[in-house]
Amino acid sequence: MPFTLEHTDSKTKARTGVFKTDHGSFETPMFMPVGTIGTVKSLSPDDLKSCGAQIMLSNTYHLYLRPGTEILEEFGGLHRFNRWNGPILTDSGGFQIYSLNDLITSSEEGVEFKSHYDGSRHLFTPERVVDIQRSIGSDIMMVLDYLTGNPADYDTAMEAHLQTLRWAERSRNHLNSTKPLYEHQQFQFGIVQGGTYSDLRKASADGLMQIGFDGYAIGGLAVGEDAPTRRKVTDECTDYLPENQARYLMGVGKPEDILNGIELGVDMFDCVIPSRNARNGSVFTYSGKLNLRNAKHRNAKGPIEPGCTCYACSNFSIGYIHHMLKINEMLGLRLATTHNIHFYLQLVKDSRKAIKENRFAEFKQEFLENVNR
Ligand SMILES: [Zn+2]
């Protein structure tokens, strides 16, 4: 078992643990910065490390289209290609196919889509998606799942859950009948679907557990439902999933969403928000968000966040970063991204500390009061 549960908070479902891979371990709860095509935009692997990253996420769909599996295999996998030597998790590509409107047809066999780069047609089957992730060499791979937006009617949500389950079984069988291409072990997570319906979510979790995976993800959220519904579904899913295995809430979200997920017993998170917001000049702090492009910052001499130990805050004033962003100098993007990724990783680090001291609820409360003040 790659995951070890260490401590559960005495007043909430929040928990700490460690996930072990051949590229090193990461502590949970953990945030995984998103490096879509192999890198977190503007950051080097050393930058990521200095932000406190212990694992990164990359996209199967994008890596498959560019640079393609042939190049990845020639280089000996993504770790040797992008020089990030820690753990890598890759998603299955399902979400991109649906959200980028690239879908042509979906059948029992798999999903056919057109590349949004050149319009060429491709078929992703559950087996093909495992093969692509073998070529990438990710430490944790995700199964191909079938998603719908929220709200979805009961029959549509049922269909998505059943299709996901049949594909999950094919994915697991294919993983078990193939070997890694490189010299490290690859784990595989199943994905719970079922829309906003409790009975479907339970059936989905039970079905996946029967197949048996190395960890479980909660999918089909942050696709149109409101915050209370997201909370309800997450809460139910963590009740249905096994205690001693890792739980990953896919693609969620803002700092408060991450704290809610942690409170409900989620171990792993990813989201493009910190890097995407940074590129627009929007940065997170423990006292709320700042827009660094705002003219009022042009003579601000202090750091983005006093006390923050990130490279940007340790060396540069808000006024200088404002100037870099205003003239579209690349360093501005890099510094803003560095701070935001560091902020998310500090948030999960502080959460782990609070859980170990059985005061996660107070920590969350304090955080929310400060950012909304
Ligand atoms: Zn900072």
Coordinates of C-alpha atoms in Angstrom, one line a residue, residues 98 106-111 124-127 143-147 162-172 211 213:
Y98 CA -15.2 17.2 -22.6
S106 CA -18.4 8.6 -27.0
S107 CA -19.1 4.8 -27.2
E108 CA -18.6 1.7 -25.1
E109 CA -15.1 1.5 -26.8
G110 CA -13.9 4.9 -25.7
V111 CA -14.0 8.6 -26.7
F124 CA -8.9 7.3 -26.3
T125 CA -9.9 3.9 -25.0
P126 CA -9.3 3.0 -21.3
E127 CA -6.4 0.7 -22.5
V143 CA -8.3 5.9 -15.3
L144 CA -10.4 7.2 -18.2
D145 CA -13.7 8.4 -16.8
Y146 CA -17.0 9.6 -18.3
L147 CA -18.2 12.9 -17.2
L162 CA -21.8 2.9 -15.0
Q163 CA -19.7 3.8 -18.1
T164 CA -16.9 5.0 -15.7
L165 CA -17.1 1.7 -13.8
R166 CA -16.9 -0.5 -16.9
W167 CA -13.9 1.6 -18.2
A168 CA -12.3 1.4 -14.7
E169 CA -12.3 -2.4 -14.8
R170 CA -10.8 -2.4 -18.3
S171 CA -8.2 0.1 -17.1
R172 CA -7.2 -2.0 -14.1
I211 CA -12.0 -3.7 -8.6
F213 CA -7.2 0.7 -6.9

